[in-house]
Coordinates of C-alpha atoms and ligand atoms in Angstrom, one line a residue:
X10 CA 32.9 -20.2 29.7
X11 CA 31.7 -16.9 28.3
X12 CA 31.3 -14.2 31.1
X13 CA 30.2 -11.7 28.6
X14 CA 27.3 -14.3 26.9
X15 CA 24.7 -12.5 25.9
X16 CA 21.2 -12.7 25.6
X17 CA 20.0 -15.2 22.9
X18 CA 19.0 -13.5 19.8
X19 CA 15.6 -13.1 18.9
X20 CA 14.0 -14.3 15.9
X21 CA 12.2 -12.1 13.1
X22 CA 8.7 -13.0 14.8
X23 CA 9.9 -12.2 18.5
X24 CA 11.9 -9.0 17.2
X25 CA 8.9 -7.7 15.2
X26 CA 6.6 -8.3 18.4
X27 CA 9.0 -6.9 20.5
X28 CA 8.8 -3.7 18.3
X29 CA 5.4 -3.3 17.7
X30 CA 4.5 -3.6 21.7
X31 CA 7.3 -1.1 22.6
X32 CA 5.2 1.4 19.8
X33 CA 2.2 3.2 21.2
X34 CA -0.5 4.0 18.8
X35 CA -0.7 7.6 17.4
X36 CA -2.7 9.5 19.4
X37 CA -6.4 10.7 17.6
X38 CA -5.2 14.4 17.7
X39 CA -3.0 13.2 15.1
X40 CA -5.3 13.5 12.8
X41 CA -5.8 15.5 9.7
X42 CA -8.5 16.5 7.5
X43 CA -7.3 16.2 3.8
X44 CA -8.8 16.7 0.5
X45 CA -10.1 13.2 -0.8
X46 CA -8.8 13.2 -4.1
X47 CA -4.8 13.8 -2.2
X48 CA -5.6 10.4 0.6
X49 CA -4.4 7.8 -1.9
X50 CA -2.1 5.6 0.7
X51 CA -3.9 7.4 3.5
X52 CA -5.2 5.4 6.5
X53 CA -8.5 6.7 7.6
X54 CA -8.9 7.7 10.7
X55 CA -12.4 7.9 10.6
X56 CA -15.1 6.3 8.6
X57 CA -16.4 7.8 5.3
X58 CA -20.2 7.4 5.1
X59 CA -22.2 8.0 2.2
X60 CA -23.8 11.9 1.6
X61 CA -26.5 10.7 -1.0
X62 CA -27.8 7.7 -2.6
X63 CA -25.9 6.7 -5.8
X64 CA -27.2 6.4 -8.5
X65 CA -29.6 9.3 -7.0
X66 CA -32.4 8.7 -8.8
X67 CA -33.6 5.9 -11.3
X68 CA -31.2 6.4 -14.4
X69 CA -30.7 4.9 -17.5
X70 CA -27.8 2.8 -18.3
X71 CA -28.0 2.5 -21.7
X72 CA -28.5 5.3 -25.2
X73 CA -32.1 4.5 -25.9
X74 CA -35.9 5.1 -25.2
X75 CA -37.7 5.1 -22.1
X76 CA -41.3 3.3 -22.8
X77 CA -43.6 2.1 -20.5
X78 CA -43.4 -1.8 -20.4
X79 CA -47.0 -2.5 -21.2
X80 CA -46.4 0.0 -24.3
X81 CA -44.0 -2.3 -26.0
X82 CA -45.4 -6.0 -24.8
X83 CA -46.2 -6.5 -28.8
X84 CA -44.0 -5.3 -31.7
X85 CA -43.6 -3.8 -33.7
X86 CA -44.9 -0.4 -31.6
X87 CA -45.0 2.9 -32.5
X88 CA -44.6 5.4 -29.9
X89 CA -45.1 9.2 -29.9
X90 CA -41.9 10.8 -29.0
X91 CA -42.6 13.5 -26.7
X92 CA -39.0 14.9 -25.5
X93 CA -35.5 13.7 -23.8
X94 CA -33.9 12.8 -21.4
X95 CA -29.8 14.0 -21.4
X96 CA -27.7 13.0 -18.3
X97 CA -27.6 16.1 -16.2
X98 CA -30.9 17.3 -17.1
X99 CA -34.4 16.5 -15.3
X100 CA -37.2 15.9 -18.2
X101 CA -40.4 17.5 -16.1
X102 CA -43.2 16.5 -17.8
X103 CA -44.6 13.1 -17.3
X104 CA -44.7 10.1 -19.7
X105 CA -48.7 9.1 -21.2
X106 CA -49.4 6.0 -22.7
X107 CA -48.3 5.4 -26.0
X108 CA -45.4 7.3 -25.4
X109 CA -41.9 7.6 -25.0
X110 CA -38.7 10.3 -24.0
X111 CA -35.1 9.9 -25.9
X112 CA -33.0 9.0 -23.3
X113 CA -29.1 8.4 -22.7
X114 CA -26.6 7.1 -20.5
X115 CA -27.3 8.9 -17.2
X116 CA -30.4 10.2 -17.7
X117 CA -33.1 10.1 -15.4
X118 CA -35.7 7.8 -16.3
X119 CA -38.8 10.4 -16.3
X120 CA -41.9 10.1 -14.1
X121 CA -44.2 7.8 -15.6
X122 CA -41.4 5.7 -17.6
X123 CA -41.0 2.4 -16.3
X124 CA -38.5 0.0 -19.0
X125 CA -35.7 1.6 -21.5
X126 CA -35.2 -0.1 -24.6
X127 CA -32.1 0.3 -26.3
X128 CA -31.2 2.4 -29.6
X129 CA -30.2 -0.6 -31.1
X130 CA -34.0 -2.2 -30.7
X131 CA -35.7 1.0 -32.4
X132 CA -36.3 2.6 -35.2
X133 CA -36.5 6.2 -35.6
X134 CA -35.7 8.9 -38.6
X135 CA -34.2 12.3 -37.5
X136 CA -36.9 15.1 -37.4
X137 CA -40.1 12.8 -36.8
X138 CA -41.8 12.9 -33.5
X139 CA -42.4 8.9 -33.0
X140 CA -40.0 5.7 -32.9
X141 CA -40.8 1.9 -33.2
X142 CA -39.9 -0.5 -31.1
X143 CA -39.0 -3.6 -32.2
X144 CA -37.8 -5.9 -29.6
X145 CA -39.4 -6.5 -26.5
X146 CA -37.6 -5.3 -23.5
X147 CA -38.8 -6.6 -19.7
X148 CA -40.1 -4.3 -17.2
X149 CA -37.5 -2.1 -15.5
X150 CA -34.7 -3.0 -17.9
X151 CA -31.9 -1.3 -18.2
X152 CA -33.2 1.2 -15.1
X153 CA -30.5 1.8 -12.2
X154 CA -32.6 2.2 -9.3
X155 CA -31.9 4.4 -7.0
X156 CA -29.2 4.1 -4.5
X157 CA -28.6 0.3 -6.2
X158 CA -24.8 1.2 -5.8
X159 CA -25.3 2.9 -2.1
X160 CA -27.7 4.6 0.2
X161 CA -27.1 7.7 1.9
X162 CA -25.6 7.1 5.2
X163 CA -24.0 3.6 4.8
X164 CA -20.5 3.2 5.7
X165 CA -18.4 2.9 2.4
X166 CA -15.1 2.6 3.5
X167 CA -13.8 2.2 7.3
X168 CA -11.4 3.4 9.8
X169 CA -7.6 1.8 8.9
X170 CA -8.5 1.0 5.2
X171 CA -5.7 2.4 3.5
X172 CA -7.2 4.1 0.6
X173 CA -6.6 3.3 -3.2
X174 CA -8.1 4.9 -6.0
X175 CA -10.7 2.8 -6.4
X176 CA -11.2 3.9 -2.8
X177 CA -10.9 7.4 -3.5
X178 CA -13.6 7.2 -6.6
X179 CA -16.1 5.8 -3.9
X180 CA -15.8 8.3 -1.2
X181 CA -16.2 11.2 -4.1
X182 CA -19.2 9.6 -5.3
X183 CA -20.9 9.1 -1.9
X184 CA -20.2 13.3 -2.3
X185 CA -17.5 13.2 0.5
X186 CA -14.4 16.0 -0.1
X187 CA -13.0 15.8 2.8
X188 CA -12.1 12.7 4.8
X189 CA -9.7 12.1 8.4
X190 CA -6.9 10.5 7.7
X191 CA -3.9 9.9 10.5
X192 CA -1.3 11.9 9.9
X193 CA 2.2 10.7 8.5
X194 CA 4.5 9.1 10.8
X195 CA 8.1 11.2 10.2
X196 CA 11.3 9.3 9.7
X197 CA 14.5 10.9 9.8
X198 CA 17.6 8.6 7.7
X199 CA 20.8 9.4 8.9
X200 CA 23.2 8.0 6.8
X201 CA 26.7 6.5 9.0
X202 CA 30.0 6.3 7.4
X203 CA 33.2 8.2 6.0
X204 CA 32.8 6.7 2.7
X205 CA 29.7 7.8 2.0
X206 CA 28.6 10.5 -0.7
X207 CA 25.8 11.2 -2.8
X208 CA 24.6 10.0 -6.1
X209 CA 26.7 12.2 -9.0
X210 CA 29.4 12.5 -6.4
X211 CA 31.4 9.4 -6.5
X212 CA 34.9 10.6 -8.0
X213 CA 37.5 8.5 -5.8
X214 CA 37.8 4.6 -5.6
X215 CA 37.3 4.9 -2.1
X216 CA 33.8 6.2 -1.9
X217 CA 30.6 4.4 -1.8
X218 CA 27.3 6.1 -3.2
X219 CA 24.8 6.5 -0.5
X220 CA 22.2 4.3 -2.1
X221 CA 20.3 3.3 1.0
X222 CA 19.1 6.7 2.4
X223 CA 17.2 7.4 -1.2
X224 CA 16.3 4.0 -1.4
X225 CA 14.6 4.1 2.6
X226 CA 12.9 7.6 1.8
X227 CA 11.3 6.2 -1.7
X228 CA 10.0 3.1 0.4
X229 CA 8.7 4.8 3.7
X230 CA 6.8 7.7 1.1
X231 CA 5.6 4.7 -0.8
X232 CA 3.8 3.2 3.0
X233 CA 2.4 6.5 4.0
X234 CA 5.3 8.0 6.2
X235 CA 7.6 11.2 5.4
X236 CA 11.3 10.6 5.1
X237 CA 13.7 13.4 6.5
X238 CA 16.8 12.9 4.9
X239 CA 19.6 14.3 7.0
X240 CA 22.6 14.9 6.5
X241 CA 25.4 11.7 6.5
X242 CA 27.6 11.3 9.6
X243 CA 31.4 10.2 9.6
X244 CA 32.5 7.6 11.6
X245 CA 33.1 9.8 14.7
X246 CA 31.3 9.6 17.6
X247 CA 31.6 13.5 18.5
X248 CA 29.9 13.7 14.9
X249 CA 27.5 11.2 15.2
X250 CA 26.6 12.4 18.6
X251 CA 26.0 15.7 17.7
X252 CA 24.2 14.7 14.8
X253 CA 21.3 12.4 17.0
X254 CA 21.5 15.4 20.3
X255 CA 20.0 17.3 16.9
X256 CA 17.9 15.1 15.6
X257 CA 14.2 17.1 14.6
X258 CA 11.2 15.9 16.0
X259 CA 10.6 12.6 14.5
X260 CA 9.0 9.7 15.2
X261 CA 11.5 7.1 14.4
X262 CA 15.0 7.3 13.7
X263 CA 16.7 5.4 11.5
X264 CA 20.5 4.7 11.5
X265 CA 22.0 3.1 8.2
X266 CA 25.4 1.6 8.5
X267 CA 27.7 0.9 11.6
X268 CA 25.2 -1.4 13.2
X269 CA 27.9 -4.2 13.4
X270 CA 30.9 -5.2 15.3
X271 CA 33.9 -3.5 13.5
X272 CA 35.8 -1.1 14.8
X273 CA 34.0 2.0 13.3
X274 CA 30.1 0.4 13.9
X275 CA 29.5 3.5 16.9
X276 CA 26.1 3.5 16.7
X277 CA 24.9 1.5 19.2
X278 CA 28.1 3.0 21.6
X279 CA 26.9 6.6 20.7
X280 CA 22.8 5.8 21.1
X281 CA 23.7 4.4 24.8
X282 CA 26.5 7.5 25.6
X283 CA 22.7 9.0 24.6
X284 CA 21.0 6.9 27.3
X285 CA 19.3 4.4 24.8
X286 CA 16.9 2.1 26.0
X287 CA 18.3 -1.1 23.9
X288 CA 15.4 -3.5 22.8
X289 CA 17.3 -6.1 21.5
X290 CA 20.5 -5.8 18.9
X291 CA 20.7 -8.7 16.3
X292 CA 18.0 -10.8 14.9
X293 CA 18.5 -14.8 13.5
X294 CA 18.1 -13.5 10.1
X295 CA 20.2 -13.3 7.1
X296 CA 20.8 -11.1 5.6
X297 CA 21.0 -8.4 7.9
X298 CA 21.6 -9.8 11.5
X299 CA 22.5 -6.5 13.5
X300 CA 19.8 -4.8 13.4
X301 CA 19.3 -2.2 16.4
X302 CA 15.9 -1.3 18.0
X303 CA 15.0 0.9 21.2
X304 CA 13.9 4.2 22.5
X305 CA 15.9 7.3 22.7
X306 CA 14.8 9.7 25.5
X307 CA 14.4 13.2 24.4
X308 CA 14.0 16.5 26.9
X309 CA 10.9 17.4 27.6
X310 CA 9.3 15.4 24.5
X311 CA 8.4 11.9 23.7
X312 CA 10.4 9.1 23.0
X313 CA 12.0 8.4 20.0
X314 CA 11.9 5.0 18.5
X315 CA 15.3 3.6 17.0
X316 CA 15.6 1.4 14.4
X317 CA 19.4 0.5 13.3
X318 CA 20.1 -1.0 10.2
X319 CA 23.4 -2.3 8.7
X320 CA 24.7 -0.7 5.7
X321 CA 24.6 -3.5 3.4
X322 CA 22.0 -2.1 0.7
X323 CA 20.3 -5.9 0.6
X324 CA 20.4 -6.0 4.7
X325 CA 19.3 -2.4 4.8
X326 CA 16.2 -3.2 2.6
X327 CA 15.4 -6.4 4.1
X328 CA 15.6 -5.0 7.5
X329 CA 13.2 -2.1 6.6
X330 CA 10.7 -4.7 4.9
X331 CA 10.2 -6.6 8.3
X332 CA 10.4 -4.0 11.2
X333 CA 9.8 -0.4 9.7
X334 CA 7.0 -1.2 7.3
X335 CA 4.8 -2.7 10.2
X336 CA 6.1 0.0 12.4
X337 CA 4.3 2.5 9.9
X338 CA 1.3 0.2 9.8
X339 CA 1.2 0.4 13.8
X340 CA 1.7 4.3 13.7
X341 CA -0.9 5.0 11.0
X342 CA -3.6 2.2 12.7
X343 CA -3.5 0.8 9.2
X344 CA -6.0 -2.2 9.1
X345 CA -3.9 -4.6 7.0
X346 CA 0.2 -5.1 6.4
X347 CA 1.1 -3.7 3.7
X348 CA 3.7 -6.7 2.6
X349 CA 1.4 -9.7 1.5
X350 CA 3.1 -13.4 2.1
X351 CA 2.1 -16.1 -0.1
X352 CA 3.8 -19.4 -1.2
X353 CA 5.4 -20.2 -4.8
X354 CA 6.6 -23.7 -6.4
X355 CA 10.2 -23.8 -6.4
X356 CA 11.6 -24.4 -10.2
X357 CA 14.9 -24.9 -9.1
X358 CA 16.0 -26.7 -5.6
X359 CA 17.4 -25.1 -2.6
X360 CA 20.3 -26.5 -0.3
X361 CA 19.0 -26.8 3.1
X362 CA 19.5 -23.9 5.4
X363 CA 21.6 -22.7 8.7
X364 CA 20.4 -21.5 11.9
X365 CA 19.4 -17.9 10.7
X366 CA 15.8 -17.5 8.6
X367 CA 16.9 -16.6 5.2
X368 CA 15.6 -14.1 2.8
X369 CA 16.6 -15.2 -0.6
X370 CA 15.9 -12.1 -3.7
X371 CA 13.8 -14.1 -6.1
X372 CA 12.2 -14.2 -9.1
X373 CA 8.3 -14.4 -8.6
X374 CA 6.4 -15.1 -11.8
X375 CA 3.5 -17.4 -12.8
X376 CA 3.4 -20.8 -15.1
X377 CA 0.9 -21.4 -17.8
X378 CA -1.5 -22.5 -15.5
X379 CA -1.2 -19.2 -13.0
X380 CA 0.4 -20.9 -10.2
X381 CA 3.3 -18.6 -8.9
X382 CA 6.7 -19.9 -9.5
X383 CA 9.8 -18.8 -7.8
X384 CA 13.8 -19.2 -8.4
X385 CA 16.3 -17.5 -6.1
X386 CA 18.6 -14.9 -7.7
X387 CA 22.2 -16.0 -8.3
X388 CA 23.6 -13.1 -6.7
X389 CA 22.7 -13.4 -2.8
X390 CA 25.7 -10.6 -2.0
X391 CA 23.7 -8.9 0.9
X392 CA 25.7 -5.7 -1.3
X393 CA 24.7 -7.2 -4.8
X394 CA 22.2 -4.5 -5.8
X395 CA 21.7 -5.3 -9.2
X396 CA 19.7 -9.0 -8.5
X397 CA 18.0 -6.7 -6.0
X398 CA 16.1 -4.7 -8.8
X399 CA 15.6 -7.8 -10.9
X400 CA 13.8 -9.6 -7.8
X401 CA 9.8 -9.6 -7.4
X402 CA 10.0 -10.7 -3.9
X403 CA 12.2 -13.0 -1.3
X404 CA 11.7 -16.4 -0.7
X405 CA 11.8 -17.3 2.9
X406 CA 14.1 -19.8 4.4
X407 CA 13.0 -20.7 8.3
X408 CA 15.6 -21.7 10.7
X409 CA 17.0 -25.3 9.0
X410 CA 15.0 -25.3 7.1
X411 CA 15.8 -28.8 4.6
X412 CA 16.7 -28.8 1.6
X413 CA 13.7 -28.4 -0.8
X414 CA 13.4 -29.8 -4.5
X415 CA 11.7 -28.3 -7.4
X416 CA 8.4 -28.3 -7.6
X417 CA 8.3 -27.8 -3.5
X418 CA 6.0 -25.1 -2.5
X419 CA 8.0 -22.2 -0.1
X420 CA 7.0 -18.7 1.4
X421 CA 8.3 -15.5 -0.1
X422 CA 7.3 -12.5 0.4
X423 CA 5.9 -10.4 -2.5
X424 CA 7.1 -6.9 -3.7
X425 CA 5.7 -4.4 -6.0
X426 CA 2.0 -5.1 -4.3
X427 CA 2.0 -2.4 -1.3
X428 CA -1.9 -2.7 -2.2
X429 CA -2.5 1.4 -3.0
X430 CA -2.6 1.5 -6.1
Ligands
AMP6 P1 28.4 -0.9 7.8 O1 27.0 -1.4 8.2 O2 28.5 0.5 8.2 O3 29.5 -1.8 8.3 O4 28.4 -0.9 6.2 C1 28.4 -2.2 5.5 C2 28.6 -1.9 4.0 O5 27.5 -1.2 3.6 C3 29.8 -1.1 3.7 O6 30.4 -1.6 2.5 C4 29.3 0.3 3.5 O7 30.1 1.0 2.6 C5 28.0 0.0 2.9 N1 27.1 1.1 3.2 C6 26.9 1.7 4.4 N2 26.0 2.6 4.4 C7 25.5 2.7 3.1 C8 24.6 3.5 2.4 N3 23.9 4.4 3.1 N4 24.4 3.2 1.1 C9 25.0 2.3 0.5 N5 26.0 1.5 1.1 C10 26.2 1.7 2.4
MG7 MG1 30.0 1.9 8.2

C-alpha cells in the first residue's frame, strides 16, 4: 500500500484542457491599435473591412490600347490615337469612334473605352497619331472592373486571424493603416539552476550554457508573445523565492529546470511556500513528464499563470510546443493553433511504445510523389540538441502504441510552419 499515492497523471489532451480552462481570455481593453504594415503575427482583435473598392475604377491590366470593341470587330483597323492613359493619371476626355487612348498597366480605362488590346496585337510607329489593330480582342478584355478584387465595406480579414503578409498586403490595399490587434501576452523565463551561465560564458567543466531561456524567448516572439528574460536563479530556495516574490507583471511565468524529483528540483516546494494553486504536476508524456502548471496569487493583482518545465533542452521545447503555444493562442483569441498535425509514412519501423505518448525529433520530408515521409532521429537524448536542430517536426507515439512498419502512416507534428509568414 501507498499512503502517499497520488493522483493519476494526466495525459497531454487532459493537461492541455486543463490549462486552457484555468486561462481566461484577455480582456478587450487589451487591445491596441498598431500600424498595419508592423501586425505581421498579430491576432486581430477586430475585423478589417474594406475603405474603397479595389481595383477603384475599371483599369487595364495589360501595356496596350483601349478601343472600343465594335472598332476593332474586323482587322486590320486603323484607329486615330487621341492621348494616354498612364497608371496614376485620369485621361479626361472621352473616347469617339474610330478611336483609341495608349494605355498601360494600371491605367484607367477612359470614359467611352470599352476592350484593351494588347501592344503585342498593334501596330504603331513613334510620332504618328493612329495604330492598327490587328487581332481581334472580345469586349471588355483585359478590363479589371471595378472592385473585382473587393468592394468597399466587405470584411477582408476577421477577428483572430493571425495576420501574414499576404494579410497585411490586403488590409493596406482595402486603404486600412491602422488595424486592433490584442496586445502581446508577456512571459517572464526564469532560468533554475547553479550550473547555469550564459552563452560565451561557459569556462569550467562544470557549467551548462543556458540554452533554453534564449531558445523559449525566440519561440514565444516567434507566436506573438514578449519574452522577459530574467535573471537565472541558483538552486536556493531563499533565491528562488525572492526571485518569483519579484517577478514583474506578467502573464505567465515560466520556470525552466528543477521541475523533477531530485534533491535540488525546489520549484514546485518554493511556488507552494508562495501559495500556488497546483493544477496538476507530470503529464504521461515523454520526453518531458514533470511538467508544472497552476496559478500564483499576486497582491492586489491578477493571477499569474505557471507553467514549469524541466531543464532538459528536448523536454523544455517539447513542453513549450504543447502547453505554452496554445496558451498564447488562448490569450491572443487567435482563431487557429499555430502548430499544424498531419500524418507522414514511416521509412523506417518503430518498436512499439510504453505507457507515456512519445514525441520522437524526426525528419519530415517528401517522396517523389509528395507524400510526406518521416524517420525518427537517432539521437532521442531528451539533452541531445544537435538531432533537435536537424528535426522538421516530432512524430507522435500514443500511449502503446504497437510497433509500426515502414510504409505505416503516423502523426507528427510539423515545425518550421507557425503559418505567419
Ligand atoms: P533539471 O530539470 O533542473 O533537473 O535539469 C535537467 C537538465 O537540464 C540538467 O542537465 C540541467 O543542467 C539542464 N538544464 C537545466 N536548465 C537548463 C537551461 N536553462 N538550459 C540548458 N540546459 C538546462
Ligand atoms: Mg536543475
Amino acid at each position: 500500500m501507498n499512503a502517499n499515492k497520488e493522483k493519476p497523471m494526466l495525459n497531454v489532451d487532459e493537461a492541455k484542457a486543463h490549462i486552457l480552462n484555468t486561462l481566461s481570455k484577455l480582456k478587450s481593453d487589451k487591445i491596441e491599435v498598431i500600424d498595419v504594415a508592423d501586425a505581421q503575427g498579430r491576432v486581430l482583435a477586430k475585423d478589417v473591412l474594406a475603405g474603397r473598392d479595389q481595383p477603384p475604377a475599371d483599369s487595364s491590366a495589360m501595356d496596350g490600347y483601349a478601343v472600343k470593341f465594335a472598332d476593332q470587330e474586323n482587322v486590320p483597323a486603323t484607329l486615330e490615337l487621341i492621348g494616354e492613359a498612364q497608371a496614376g493619371t485620369v485621361f479626361e476626355d472621352t473616347l469617339g469612334k474610330g478611336q483609341a487612348v495608349r494605355i498601360f498597366t494600371g491605367g484607367i480605362v477612359p470614359d467611352g473605352a470599352d476592350t484593351i488590346v494588347m501592344q503585342e496585337n498593334t501596330t504603331h510607329q513613334d510620332g504618328e497619331d493612329s495604330v492598327i489593330i490587328n487581332e481581334t480582342s472580345h469586349l471588355g478584355r483585359h478590363i479589371r472592373y471595378q472592385g473585382h478584387d473587393f468592394k468597399a465595406g466587405l470584411t477582408l480579414l476577421s477577428k483572430g486571424k493571425r495576420l501574414n503578409s499576404r494579410d497585411i498586403a490586403l488590409a493596406a490595399a482595402g486603404n486600412v493603416a491602422n488595424v486592433s490587434v490584442y496586445k502581446k501576452p508577456v512571459v517572464a523565463l526564469l532560468s533554475t539552476g547553479d550550473e547555469l551561465v550564459s552563452a560565451g560564458e561557459a569556462t569550467k567543466i562544470s557549467q551548462i550554457v543556458n540554452s533554453n531561456a534564449p531558445m523559449l524567448a525566440n519561440l514565444i516572439d516567434m507566436a506573438g508573445g514578449i519574452a522577459v528574460i530574467l535573471d537565472v536563479v541558483g538552486d536556493q530556495d531563499n533565491a528562488l523565492k525572492t526571485a518569483i516574490e519579484n517577478i514583474p507583471d506578467v502573464d505567465i511565468l515560466v520556470t525552466i529546470g528543477g521541475a523533477s524529483v531530485g534533491d535540488y528540483d525546489l520549484v514546485q516546494g518554493v511556488l507552494k511556500e508562495l501559495g500556488f494553486n497546483l493544477g496538476f504536476w507530470k503529464v504521461a508524456m515523454r520526453p518531458g513528464k514533470p511538467i508544472i502548471f497552476g496559478t500564483l496569487p499576486q497582491p492586489d493583482k491578477a493571477d499569474i499563470t505557471v507553467l514549469g518545465l524541466p531543464g532538459n533542452p528536448v523536454s523544455s521545447i517539447v513542453g513549450a510546443y504543447l502547453f505554452l503555444l496554445p496558451m498564447l493562442d488562448h490569450l491572443l483569441n487567435a482563431d487557429s493553433p499555430l502548430l499544424i498535425q498531419s500524418k507522414a509514412k514511416l521509412t523506417e519501423a518503430l518498436v512499439e511504445n510504453g505507457p507515456r505518448q512519445a514525441y520522437l525529433r524526426a525528419g519530415i520530408s517528401h517522396d517523389e510523389n509528395g507524400q510526406l515521409i518521416t524517420n525518427q532521429k537517432e539521437d532521442q537524448d531528451s539533452a541531445a540538441l544537435l538531432s533537435l536542430s536537424h528535426s522538421q517536426g516530432f512524430i507522435i507515439r500514443p500511449p502503446h502504441a504497437p510497433k509500426a512498419a515502414k510504409g505505416d502512416l503516423v502523426p507528427i507534428m510539423l515545425l518550421g510552419n507557425l503559418g505567419i509568414y
